[in-house]
Amino acid sequence: MRLITVRVALPGTGATLGTGVAIARQGLIVTCRHVLEAGGLDARAHPAPEVDVHFPAVDHWKALTHRARVVAFCADSDDDIVCLRTEGLIPAGRVAVLGDAAASAWNEFIGYGYRRLGKYQGLLAQGMIMGEIEAPEGHSLLKEPVQLRSSDIAEGMSGSPVLDRTRNLVVGMVSEKWGSAGNAEDRDTAWAVNAHLVSFPPFSLVVRADPLPMQHAEPPRMDDDLLRRIQLPRSDRLEDAPGPLTEWVAREPLLAEADRAADDPETLVVGLIGFGGEGKTTIARQWLERRSRAARDRTGHRAPKSAAPRFFWWSFAERAGADDFLEAALEFVSGGQITSEDCGDGRARAEIVASLLSSQPYVFVLDGLEAVQEQRGDHYGSVLSPDLRDFLTFFATPGHRSFCLITSRAPVVDLISFVTYRQIDVPALTAGAGRELLALLGVRGSDAALERVGLQWGGHALTLSLIAAYLVRRYGGDVRRVATLPPPGPDMPRAELVRRILGQYDACLSEAERALLVGFSVFRTPVGEEALQAVLPQGAPREGPALPAGHAAALVHLLDARVVRRDQSGRLGTHPLIRDYYYKSAVQDVDHTRLHEWAKHYYLRVADARAEPAATLDALDPLIEAVHHSCRSGAYAEAYVLITDRLYAGDRGLVTRELNAYDTALACFADFFPRGDFRREPYTEGGDPEMRGWVLHEVATSFQMLGRLWDAVAALRRAEAAFRGLGRYHQAAVSCQNRAELHLALGQLTKTEEAIESAFELARRAGDREDELVAETLRGTLHHYRGEHDDAERSFTAALTLAREFTPIPLLYSWSGIHYAEHLRATGRPGAARRALEANLTVCRRAGWSADEAACLIGLGDLTLDQMQRSGDAPDSAALEQARAHFEAAHTIARGITRRDVLIGSLLARCRLAAATGRSASARGDADQALAMAGSGGYRVAEVEARLVLGRVYQDLGDEQAAWEEISRASETAREIGYRRGEEAAMALESLLDGEGWG
């Protein structure tokens, strides 16, 4: 949705007028005529009025801004539509496919538009297309308006696309929202312009009649040997879930909607989306209890255990690491029989867990997902961890009987395109529900008075709970005393409501109660009483691991007031908004540094008390928390030592290379940066430049392994500068070489050239001829990508000379040898390419370089396919089997390591094998997966290769239009980034598609 949507703005000022939809590569964009009129622009004026259109950044697609002018509108009718043309072309991937809304009645839709909500502008919408209706009185229309039902449409969304989720077509543009003046009746009614209108003069464009085929998501795969080891779990995993509530307000409409979604076999994932404090976690807990009870009643005591679903609860608000979640989920669904040691990386864990969703029905509740979602910019709502994103998309892929319920403050934009995903918005409490909640919590007064309080405070569940705690504590629950609270403003943010009430409630607390809440505020996760005891003010009496009597009594009061909650395992915690308030107020009683020091010492005692060395993420948790609290107390040198000596275990790389928990490593490093912002300077002890360089390099490595290449490039550039400042030119050269490799993968060939020049300069400063060798191979690879074969030959020859004269291995090995073999293959020397790859393969296997080994195998398989094609004979079964063996071995390795570029390469290799045997259509799943991974990671060169493969697939499926589209997009991307080899390959496919045959 975001790819095809633009923000329409006034030139010069940038003021937002509304939204538009890109409808043709030639620069055509449609929006509503009244969008321009709102900015004082008349579509009929001469010269034609102009606006700015802004495309947001989405995945690897950069943000774009074009000047556009009016080129068409309905001069003889009142249809609310205008067509703009930009000064430049629009990329094919950012153009909508239009359809007629007449065939979309009662289908669900999604949209995206530039309405304002607090600090956010650019929000999603969903609802129902109800159908065409008569033109309003006094209006002459070419096409009847389309009635919509949605609670998400507001000012700023005029011109937003209406995407029919069933037909996969944009069938309209939002034009109007009913002004209900706050009344419930018709408040969700809106209208749209039918997209079919663009087929009328003066637009005269073609709209699609049949539905646009959905892109098939790739199902997860799992090794059969691992599958045979699993044991079905014998119980639910609910340790992180809140304890069952003895009293709660039944929000039946929301529970019923979640039930309907769970009972619908075509719905696999549901998101409960709403503001913080609206009660999402409570609703999820109520729903889980209700489903669990229904499952027990349905199956009975004598039914087989596999007939009942198993329930799994995870709170990202408490443990935000994707690695932690995937490890716990893997242990749960496999019955503890498969561990992280059996998986190469987080994606492999995600794939195995998703594969086991079909072994029996599971219900996953993922609470507080916003902790791992982007909270700003064009990517708002995107899941930050690629491995967790993979898990969610695997879960949303049909082929199993399980169900996932997500709670989040942000929309789960990564799942919006899946027809198996549904979003349920969590609104404020109704007047009746607010009255019921206040009464349950001990507030006394008339029903009308209680309802007035609920309405006055916006029906915000957490705020009303705190009001109840305040009134009960100070005035015995008398609702009339609510007047002692400062009244809320009409547009006051929810967090400010909570702070106001807490300010009054805090004045009623005892010293012991306040000390406990301050103690809670320092911990990121729920804790036991012994942890609270460790952070009480030093003057408080210590009575072993238990809380002092006065504090124990205070804890009971806080639990009764529901300010503090217990989870299923007995741990204690409080709502993040309450925790934030007391953390900020802690300085009045004890400074943050001392609080974090006490917490650090507590976690170190827990870690040191373990009999066995930590070997799993769960066992490393106390050390991870100790790192966090060391940083927060300003002890960055101590945190650095904890990471290097205990989390990394020195050269072992325990948390990274062994456990492949790069997401966890990155989370630890985030504490070294102000507010976790990796763009800023890391804190180090006394500005230690060596520590700074190491931290930046490890951050870059984590980004790279997680597929976040853009972030990795920035971190590597800073690490390189840090090592330069220390005079560590070899380390700086390594960072620079890695950066050049990333620029190549990202298709930034001009920046690659700059990085290579820096790599040569650093190699000379270091006096390291092997660094010079690597720089030469990088330069040769750049020339190879650009189709400059003579220059590439000179660079690789120079590198070979350096290898023979100055290194113990007289050949090009690792990635240098792989790039060299690609050059030999492209210049018609298959024998030399095979010898280079076979020698390289031997070196890589001896060194244990799995990623390089996989790349060598792919290269050998491609050479075998080339030989078959040159012979022109029927496919040789022995040769095919040899190529298949190479590709499958590479794919097995790729799925077991943390290198997405290698996995993409192995998927595309399998596609090439399928094409060689006339079975391209069977490779669509691999091609789609490779393209999705290339797109999300920003691998532009791999994206070109994936689109070329997809073009071949679509041709074999008989869809020539789709084949042309993919080949054209591949050619366009290759030309944009200067990837000459990709351009030539696209031209060759275009010639074949033009009629020369595919054989």
CSV table of C-alpha atoms in Angstrom, one decimal, residues 100-501:
chain,number,residue,atom,x,y,z
A,100,ASP,CA,-13.9,-1.6,-11.0
A,101,ALA,CA,-15.5,-1.3,-7.6
A,102,ALA,CA,-18.8,-2.6,-9.0
A,103,ALA,CA,-17.5,-6.1,-8.5
A,104,SER,CA,-16.2,-5.5,-5.0
A,105,ALA,CA,-19.4,-5.1,-2.9
A,106,TRP,CA,-19.0,-6.5,0.6
A,107,ASN,CA,-15.3,-7.2,0.2
A,108,GLU,CA,-12.9,-6.0,2.9
A,109,PHE,CA,-10.4,-3.3,1.9
A,110,ILE,CA,-7.3,-1.7,3.3
A,111,GLY,CA,-5.9,1.8,2.6
A,112,TYR,CA,-3.1,4.1,3.5
A,113,GLY,CA,-3.3,7.9,3.7
A,114,TYR,CA,-1.9,11.0,5.2
A,115,ARG,CA,-4.2,11.7,8.2
A,116,ARG,CA,-2.6,13.2,11.3
A,117,LEU,CA,-2.7,11.3,14.6
A,118,GLY,CA,-0.5,12.9,17.2
A,119,LYS,CA,3.1,12.7,16.0
A,120,TYR,CA,2.2,10.3,13.2
A,121,GLN,CA,1.2,11.2,9.7
A,122,GLY,CA,0.7,8.4,7.2
A,123,LEU,CA,-1.6,5.7,8.7
A,124,LEU,CA,-3.4,2.6,7.6
A,125,ALA,CA,-7.1,2.1,7.3
A,126,GLN,CA,-9.3,-1.0,6.9
A,127,GLY,CA,-13.0,-1.6,6.5
A,128,MET,CA,-15.7,-2.9,4.2
A,129,ILE,CA,-16.6,-1.9,0.6
A,130,MET,CA,-20.4,-1.8,0.8
A,131,GLY,CA,-21.1,-1.1,-2.9
A,132,GLU,CA,-22.2,1.6,-5.3
A,133,ILE,CA,-25.0,4.0,-4.4
A,134,GLU,CA,-26.9,6.8,-6.2
A,135,ALA,CA,-25.3,10.1,-6.9
A,136,PRO,CA,-26.0,12.7,-4.2
A,137,GLU,CA,-28.7,15.3,-4.9
A,138,GLY,CA,-27.7,18.0,-7.3
A,139,HIS,CA,-24.6,16.2,-8.6
A,140,SER,CA,-24.0,14.9,-12.1
A,141,LEU,CA,-21.5,11.9,-12.0
A,142,LEU,CA,-20.1,9.6,-14.7
A,143,LYS,CA,-19.7,6.8,-12.1
A,144,GLU,CA,-21.8,6.2,-9.0
A,145,PRO,CA,-19.9,6.8,-5.7
A,146,VAL,CA,-18.9,3.8,-3.6
A,147,GLN,CA,-20.0,3.6,0.0
A,148,LEU,CA,-17.4,2.4,2.6
A,149,ARG,CA,-17.6,1.4,6.2
A,150,SER,CA,-14.5,2.2,8.3
A,151,SER,CA,-13.6,3.8,11.6
A,152,ASP,CA,-10.1,4.7,10.3
A,153,ILE,CA,-10.9,7.3,7.7
A,154,ALA,CA,-10.3,10.9,8.7
A,155,GLU,CA,-9.2,14.3,7.3
A,156,GLY,CA,-6.0,13.9,5.1
A,157,MET,CA,-7.1,10.5,3.6
A,158,SER,CA,-8.9,12.0,0.6
A,159,GLY,CA,-7.3,10.3,-2.4
A,160,SER,CA,-6.2,7.3,-0.5
A,161,PRO,CA,-6.3,4.0,-2.3
A,162,VAL,CA,-9.1,1.5,-1.6
A,163,LEU,CA,-7.5,-1.9,-2.1
A,164,ASP,CA,-9.9,-4.8,-2.3
A,165,ARG,CA,-8.3,-7.6,-0.3
A,166,THR,CA,-10.2,-10.3,-2.2
A,167,ARG,CA,-9.5,-9.1,-5.7
A,168,ASN,CA,-6.1,-7.6,-5.0
A,169,LEU,CA,-7.0,-4.5,-7.0
A,170,VAL,CA,-7.2,-0.8,-6.1
A,171,VAL,CA,-10.9,-0.2,-6.8
A,172,GLY,CA,-11.3,3.4,-5.6
A,173,MET,CA,-10.0,6.5,-3.9
A,174,VAL,CA,-11.4,7.8,-0.6
A,175,SER,CA,-13.3,11.0,-1.2
A,176,GLU,CA,-15.4,11.8,1.8
A,177,LYS,CA,-16.2,11.0,5.4
A,178,TRP,CA,-19.5,11.5,7.1
A,179,GLY,CA,-19.4,14.2,9.7
A,180,SER,CA,-21.2,12.5,12.6
A,181,ALA,CA,-20.4,15.2,15.1
A,182,GLY,CA,-19.5,12.4,17.6
A,183,ASN,CA,-22.8,10.5,17.3
A,184,ALA,CA,-22.5,6.8,17.0
A,185,GLU,CA,-25.0,6.6,14.1
A,186,ASP,CA,-23.3,6.5,10.7
A,187,ARG,CA,-20.0,7.6,12.3
A,188,ASP,CA,-18.1,4.9,10.3
A,189,THR,CA,-19.6,5.9,6.9
A,190,ALA,CA,-17.4,7.1,4.1
A,191,TRP,CA,-17.4,7.3,0.3
A,192,ALA,CA,-14.9,6.7,-2.5
A,193,VAL,CA,-14.6,7.5,-6.2
A,194,ASN,CA,-14.8,4.3,-8.3
A,195,ALA,CA,-11.4,3.7,-9.9
A,196,HIS,CA,-13.2,2.6,-13.1
A,197,LEU,CA,-13.7,6.3,-13.7
A,198,VAL,CA,-10.1,6.5,-15.2
A,199,SER,CA,-11.3,4.4,-18.2
A,200,PHE,CA,-13.6,7.3,-19.2
A,201,PRO,CA,-12.3,10.3,-21.3
A,202,PRO,CA,-10.3,12.4,-20.7
A,203,PHE,CA,-8.2,9.7,-18.8
A,204,SER,CA,-8.9,6.8,-21.1
A,205,LEU,CA,-6.8,4.2,-19.2
A,206,VAL,CA,-7.4,0.5,-18.9
A,207,VAL,CA,-8.6,-1.1,-15.7
A,208,ARG,CA,-8.3,-4.8,-14.9
A,209,ALA,CA,-11.4,-6.9,-15.0
A,210,ASP,CA,-10.2,-10.1,-13.4
A,211,PRO,CA,-8.6,-10.3,-9.9
A,212,LEU,CA,-4.9,-9.8,-9.7
A,213,PRO,CA,-3.3,-13.1,-8.6
A,214,MET,CA,-2.0,-13.0,-5.0
A,215,GLN,CA,1.8,-13.5,-4.5
A,216,HIS,CA,2.3,-16.8,-2.8
A,217,ALA,CA,4.2,-16.7,0.4
A,218,GLU,CA,6.9,-19.3,0.8
A,219,PRO,CA,6.0,-22.0,3.3
A,220,PRO,CA,8.6,-23.0,5.9
A,221,ARG,CA,10.8,-26.1,5.4
A,222,MET,CA,12.2,-28.4,8.0
A,223,ASP,CA,14.7,-31.2,8.0
A,224,ASP,CA,13.0,-34.7,8.3
A,225,ASP,CA,15.6,-35.9,10.8
A,226,LEU,CA,14.7,-33.0,13.1
A,227,LEU,CA,11.0,-33.6,12.5
A,228,ARG,CA,11.3,-37.2,13.8
A,229,ARG,CA,12.8,-36.0,17.0
A,230,ILE,CA,10.0,-33.8,18.2
A,231,GLN,CA,7.7,-34.5,21.1
A,232,LEU,CA,4.4,-32.7,21.4
A,233,PRO,CA,4.3,-30.4,24.4
A,234,ARG,CA,2.4,-31.8,27.4
A,235,SER,CA,1.3,-28.5,28.8
A,236,ASP,CA,0.8,-24.8,27.9
A,237,ARG,CA,3.5,-22.2,28.3
A,238,LEU,CA,1.9,-19.3,30.1
A,239,GLU,CA,4.6,-18.3,32.6
A,240,ASP,CA,4.8,-14.8,31.1
A,241,ALA,CA,1.0,-14.3,30.9
A,242,PRO,CA,-0.7,-12.1,33.5
A,243,GLY,CA,-2.4,-14.1,36.3
A,244,PRO,CA,-6.2,-14.7,35.8
A,245,LEU,CA,-8.1,-11.6,36.9
A,246,THR,CA,-10.6,-12.1,39.7
A,247,GLU,CA,-12.6,-9.2,38.3
A,248,TRP,CA,-12.7,-7.7,34.9
A,249,VAL,CA,-15.0,-5.8,32.5
A,250,ALA,CA,-16.2,-8.1,29.8
A,251,ARG,CA,-15.6,-6.5,26.4
A,252,GLU,CA,-17.8,-8.9,24.6
A,253,PRO,CA,-17.8,-7.3,21.1
A,254,LEU,CA,-14.0,-7.5,20.9
A,255,LEU,CA,-13.8,-11.0,22.4
A,256,ALA,CA,-16.5,-12.2,19.9
A,257,GLU,CA,-14.7,-10.7,17.0
A,258,ALA,CA,-11.5,-12.4,18.0
A,259,ASP,CA,-13.4,-15.7,18.4
A,260,ARG,CA,-14.9,-15.3,14.9
A,261,ALA,CA,-11.4,-14.8,13.5
A,262,ALA,CA,-10.0,-17.7,15.3
A,263,ASP,CA,-12.8,-20.0,14.1
A,264,ASP,CA,-12.3,-18.8,10.5
A,265,PRO,CA,-9.9,-21.3,8.8
A,266,GLU,CA,-8.8,-18.5,6.4
A,267,THR,CA,-7.6,-16.3,9.2
A,268,LEU,CA,-4.3,-17.2,10.9
A,269,VAL,CA,-3.1,-14.0,12.6
A,270,VAL,CA,-5.1,-11.3,14.3
A,271,GLY,CA,-3.7,-8.0,15.6
A,272,LEU,CA,-5.3,-6.2,18.6
A,273,ILE,CA,-4.2,-2.6,17.9
A,274,GLY,CA,-4.7,0.3,20.2
A,275,PHE,CA,-3.2,3.0,22.4
A,276,GLY,CA,-1.2,2.1,25.5
A,277,GLY,CA,-3.3,1.5,28.5
A,278,GLU,CA,-6.5,0.6,26.5
A,279,GLY,CA,-6.6,-2.9,28.0
A,280,LYS,CA,-5.1,-4.9,25.1
A,281,THR,CA,-3.2,-7.3,27.3
A,282,THR,CA,-6.2,-7.8,29.6
A,283,ILE,CA,-8.4,-8.6,26.6
A,284,ALA,CA,-5.9,-11.0,25.2
A,285,ARG,CA,-5.7,-12.7,28.6
A,286,GLN,CA,-9.5,-12.9,28.9
A,287,TRP,CA,-9.7,-14.3,25.3
A,288,LEU,CA,-7.1,-16.9,26.0
A,289,GLU,CA,-8.8,-18.1,29.2
A,290,ARG,CA,-12.1,-18.3,27.3
A,291,ARG,CA,-10.6,-20.3,24.4
A,292,SER,CA,-8.7,-22.6,26.8
A,293,ARG,CA,-11.9,-23.3,28.8
A,294,ALA,CA,-13.8,-24.0,25.6
A,295,ALA,CA,-11.1,-26.3,24.3
A,296,ARG,CA,-11.2,-28.3,27.6
A,297,ASP,CA,-15.0,-28.5,27.5
A,298,ARG,CA,-14.9,-29.6,23.8
A,299,THR,CA,-12.3,-32.3,24.0
A,300,GLY,CA,-13.2,-33.9,27.4
A,301,HIS,CA,-11.0,-35.9,29.6
A,302,ARG,CA,-10.8,-39.0,27.4
A,303,ALA,CA,-10.0,-37.2,24.1
A,304,PRO,CA,-6.5,-37.6,22.7
A,305,LYS,CA,-4.1,-34.9,23.9
A,306,SER,CA,-3.3,-33.8,20.4
A,307,ALA,CA,-7.0,-32.8,19.8
A,308,ALA,CA,-6.7,-29.8,22.1
A,309,PRO,CA,-4.7,-26.7,21.2
A,310,ARG,CA,-1.6,-25.8,23.2
A,311,PHE,CA,-1.3,-22.2,24.3
A,312,PHE,CA,1.9,-20.1,24.3
A,313,TRP,CA,2.2,-16.6,25.7
A,314,TRP,CA,5.1,-14.2,25.1
A,315,SER,CA,5.5,-10.6,26.3
A,316,PHE,CA,7.8,-8.5,24.2
A,317,ALA,CA,7.3,-5.7,26.6
A,318,GLU,CA,9.2,-7.8,29.1
A,319,ARG,CA,11.7,-9.6,26.8
A,320,ALA,CA,12.0,-7.8,23.5
A,321,GLY,CA,14.7,-10.0,22.0
A,322,ALA,CA,13.6,-11.9,18.9
A,323,ASP,CA,16.3,-14.5,19.7
A,324,ASP,CA,14.8,-15.1,23.2
A,325,PHE,CA,11.4,-15.5,21.8
A,326,LEU,CA,12.4,-18.0,19.0
A,327,GLU,CA,14.5,-20.0,21.4
A,328,ALA,CA,11.5,-20.3,23.8
A,329,ALA,CA,9.1,-21.1,21.0
A,330,LEU,CA,11.4,-23.7,19.6
A,331,GLU,CA,11.8,-25.5,22.9
A,332,PHE,CA,8.0,-25.4,23.4
A,333,VAL,CA,6.8,-26.8,20.0
A,334,SER,CA,9.5,-29.4,19.9
A,335,GLY,CA,8.9,-30.7,23.4
A,336,GLY,CA,12.5,-29.6,24.3
A,337,GLN,CA,14.0,-32.0,21.7
A,338,ILE,CA,15.4,-29.3,19.3
A,339,THR,CA,17.6,-26.5,20.6
A,340,SER,CA,19.4,-23.5,19.1
A,341,GLU,CA,22.4,-25.7,18.5
A,342,ASP,CA,20.4,-27.6,15.8
A,343,CYS,CA,19.7,-24.3,14.0
A,344,GLY,CA,22.1,-22.2,12.0
A,345,ASP,CA,20.5,-18.8,12.9
A,346,GLY,CA,17.3,-17.0,13.9
A,347,ARG,CA,15.7,-17.6,10.5
A,348,ALA,CA,16.3,-21.3,10.8
A,349,ARG,CA,14.7,-21.3,14.3
A,350,ALA,CA,11.7,-19.3,12.8
A,351,GLU,CA,11.4,-21.8,10.0
A,352,ILE,CA,11.5,-24.9,12.3
A,353,VAL,CA,8.9,-23.4,14.7
A,354,ALA,CA,6.6,-22.5,11.8
A,355,SER,CA,7.0,-25.9,10.3
A,356,LEU,CA,5.8,-27.5,13.5
A,357,LEU,CA,2.6,-25.4,13.6
A,358,SER,CA,1.0,-28.1,11.6
A,359,SER,CA,2.0,-30.9,14.0
A,360,GLN,CA,-1.0,-30.0,16.2
A,361,PRO,CA,-3.1,-26.8,16.8
A,362,TYR,CA,-1.3,-24.1,18.7
A,363,VAL,CA,-2.5,-20.7,19.9
A,364,PHE,CA,0.3,-18.1,20.2
A,365,VAL,CA,-0.3,-14.8,22.0
A,366,LEU,CA,2.4,-12.3,21.3
A,367,ASP,CA,1.8,-9.4,23.7
A,368,GLY,CA,3.4,-5.9,23.3
A,369,LEU,CA,4.8,-6.3,19.8
A,370,GLU,CA,5.4,-2.6,19.6
A,371,ALA,CA,8.6,-3.2,21.6
A,372,VAL,CA,10.2,-4.7,18.4
A,373,GLN,CA,8.5,-2.4,15.9
A,374,GLU,CA,9.8,0.7,14.2
A,375,GLN,CA,8.3,3.7,16.0
A,376,ARG,CA,9.1,6.5,13.6
A,377,GLY,CA,9.4,7.5,10.0
A,378,ASP,CA,8.1,5.9,6.8
A,379,HIS,CA,8.8,2.4,8.3
A,380,TYR,CA,6.5,3.0,11.3
A,381,GLY,CA,5.1,-0.4,12.4
A,382,SER,CA,7.6,-2.6,10.6
A,383,VAL,CA,9.1,-5.4,12.7
A,384,LEU,CA,12.7,-4.6,13.3
A,385,SER,CA,14.1,-8.2,13.5
A,386,PRO,CA,14.2,-10.0,10.1
A,387,ASP,CA,14.0,-13.3,11.9
A,388,LEU,CA,10.8,-12.3,13.8
A,389,ARG,CA,9.4,-10.9,10.6
A,390,ASP,CA,10.0,-14.2,8.9
A,391,PHE,CA,8.3,-16.1,11.7
A,392,LEU,CA,5.2,-13.9,11.5
A,393,THR,CA,5.0,-14.2,7.7
A,394,PHE,CA,5.5,-18.0,8.0
A,395,PHE,CA,2.6,-18.0,10.5
A,396,ALA,CA,0.4,-16.1,8.1
A,397,THR,CA,1.1,-18.6,5.3
A,398,PRO,CA,-1.6,-21.2,4.9
A,399,GLY,CA,-0.9,-24.9,5.6
A,400,HIS,CA,-1.5,-25.3,9.3
A,401,ARG,CA,-4.3,-25.2,11.9
A,402,SER,CA,-2.7,-22.8,14.4
A,403,PHE,CA,-3.6,-19.3,15.3
A,404,CYS,CA,-1.7,-16.2,16.5
A,405,LEU,CA,-3.1,-13.2,18.4
A,406,ILE,CA,-0.9,-10.1,18.5
A,407,THR,CA,-1.3,-7.0,20.7
A,408,SER,CA,0.5,-3.8,19.7
A,409,ARG,CA,0.2,0.0,19.8
A,410,ALA,CA,1.4,0.0,16.2
A,411,PRO,CA,-0.2,-1.6,13.1
A,412,VAL,CA,1.7,-4.8,12.0
A,413,VAL,CA,2.4,-3.4,8.5
A,414,ASP,CA,4.5,-6.5,7.6
A,415,LEU,CA,1.3,-8.6,7.6
A,416,ILE,CA,-1.1,-6.1,6.0
A,417,SER,CA,-0.6,-7.7,2.5
A,418,PHE,CA,-1.6,-11.2,3.8
A,419,VAL,CA,-5.2,-12.1,3.3
A,420,THR,CA,-4.9,-14.4,6.4
A,421,TYR,CA,-4.3,-11.4,8.7
A,422,ARG,CA,-7.0,-9.3,10.3
A,423,GLN,CA,-6.6,-6.2,12.4
A,424,ILE,CA,-9.0,-5.5,15.3
A,425,ASP,CA,-8.9,-2.0,16.7
A,426,VAL,CA,-9.2,-1.7,20.4
A,427,PRO,CA,-11.3,1.4,21.2
A,428,ALA,CA,-11.8,3.2,24.5
A,429,LEU,CA,-14.2,1.8,27.0
A,430,THR,CA,-17.8,2.7,26.4
A,431,ALA,CA,-19.7,4.6,29.1
A,432,GLY,CA,-21.2,1.4,30.4
A,433,ALA,CA,-18.0,-0.5,30.5
A,434,GLY,CA,-16.2,2.4,32.2
A,435,ARG,CA,-19.0,2.4,34.9
A,436,GLU,CA,-18.6,-1.3,35.3
A,437,LEU,CA,-14.9,-1.1,35.8
A,438,LEU,CA,-15.0,1.7,38.3
A,439,ALA,CA,-17.7,-0.1,40.3
A,440,LEU,CA,-15.7,-3.4,40.3
A,441,LEU,CA,-12.7,-1.5,41.7
A,442,GLY,CA,-14.6,-0.1,44.6
A,443,VAL,CA,-15.8,3.3,43.4
A,444,ARG,CA,-19.2,4.2,44.9
A,445,GLY,CA,-21.9,6.4,43.3
A,446,SER,CA,-24.8,6.5,40.9
A,447,ASP,CA,-24.5,4.8,37.5
A,448,ALA,CA,-24.8,8.2,35.8
A,449,ALA,CA,-22.0,9.6,37.9
A,450,LEU,CA,-19.7,6.7,37.2
A,451,GLU,CA,-20.5,6.9,33.5
A,452,ARG,CA,-19.6,10.7,33.5
A,453,VAL,CA,-16.2,9.9,34.9
A,454,GLY,CA,-15.6,7.3,32.2
A,455,LEU,CA,-16.6,9.7,29.5
A,456,GLN,CA,-14.7,12.6,31.0
A,457,TRP,CA,-11.4,10.6,31.1
A,458,GLY,CA,-11.8,9.3,27.6
A,459,GLY,CA,-12.7,5.7,28.5
A,460,HIS,CA,-9.0,5.0,29.0
A,461,ALA,CA,-8.9,1.7,30.9
A,462,LEU,CA,-5.6,2.3,32.8
A,463,THR,CA,-6.5,5.9,33.7
A,464,LEU,CA,-9.9,4.7,35.1
A,465,SER,CA,-8.1,2.0,37.1
A,466,LEU,CA,-5.8,4.6,38.6
A,467,ILE,CA,-8.7,7.0,39.4
A,468,ALA,CA,-10.4,4.1,41.2
A,469,ALA,CA,-7.2,3.3,43.2
A,470,TYR,CA,-6.9,7.0,44.1
A,471,LEU,CA,-10.6,7.4,45.1
A,472,VAL,CA,-10.6,4.2,47.1
A,473,ARG,CA,-7.3,5.0,48.9
A,474,ARG,CA,-8.1,8.6,49.8
A,475,TYR,CA,-11.9,9.0,49.9
A,476,GLY,CA,-13.2,5.5,50.5
A,477,GLY,CA,-14.3,5.2,46.8
A,478,ASP,CA,-16.6,8.3,46.8
A,479,VAL,CA,-17.1,9.2,43.1
A,480,ARG,CA,-17.9,12.8,44.0
A,481,ARG,CA,-14.3,13.3,45.0
A,482,VAL,CA,-13.2,12.9,41.4
A,483,ALA,CA,-13.5,16.7,41.4
A,484,THR,CA,-10.3,16.9,43.4
A,485,LEU,CA,-8.4,15.7,40.3
A,486,PRO,CA,-7.2,18.3,37.7
A,487,PRO,CA,-9.7,18.0,34.8
A,488,PRO,CA,-8.3,16.5,31.5
A,489,GLY,CA,-8.0,18.6,28.4
A,490,PRO,CA,-10.1,17.6,25.4
A,491,ASP,CA,-7.0,16.5,23.3
A,492,MET,CA,-4.7,15.4,26.1
A,493,PRO,CA,-2.5,12.4,25.2
A,494,ARG,CA,-3.2,9.1,27.1
A,495,ALA,CA,0.3,9.2,28.7
A,496,GLU,CA,-0.4,12.6,30.1
A,497,LEU,CA,-3.7,11.4,31.6
A,498,VAL,CA,-1.8,8.7,33.4
A,499,ARG,CA,0.8,11.0,34.7
A,500,ARG,CA,-1.8,13.4,36.1
A,501,ILE,CA,-3.6,10.7,38.0
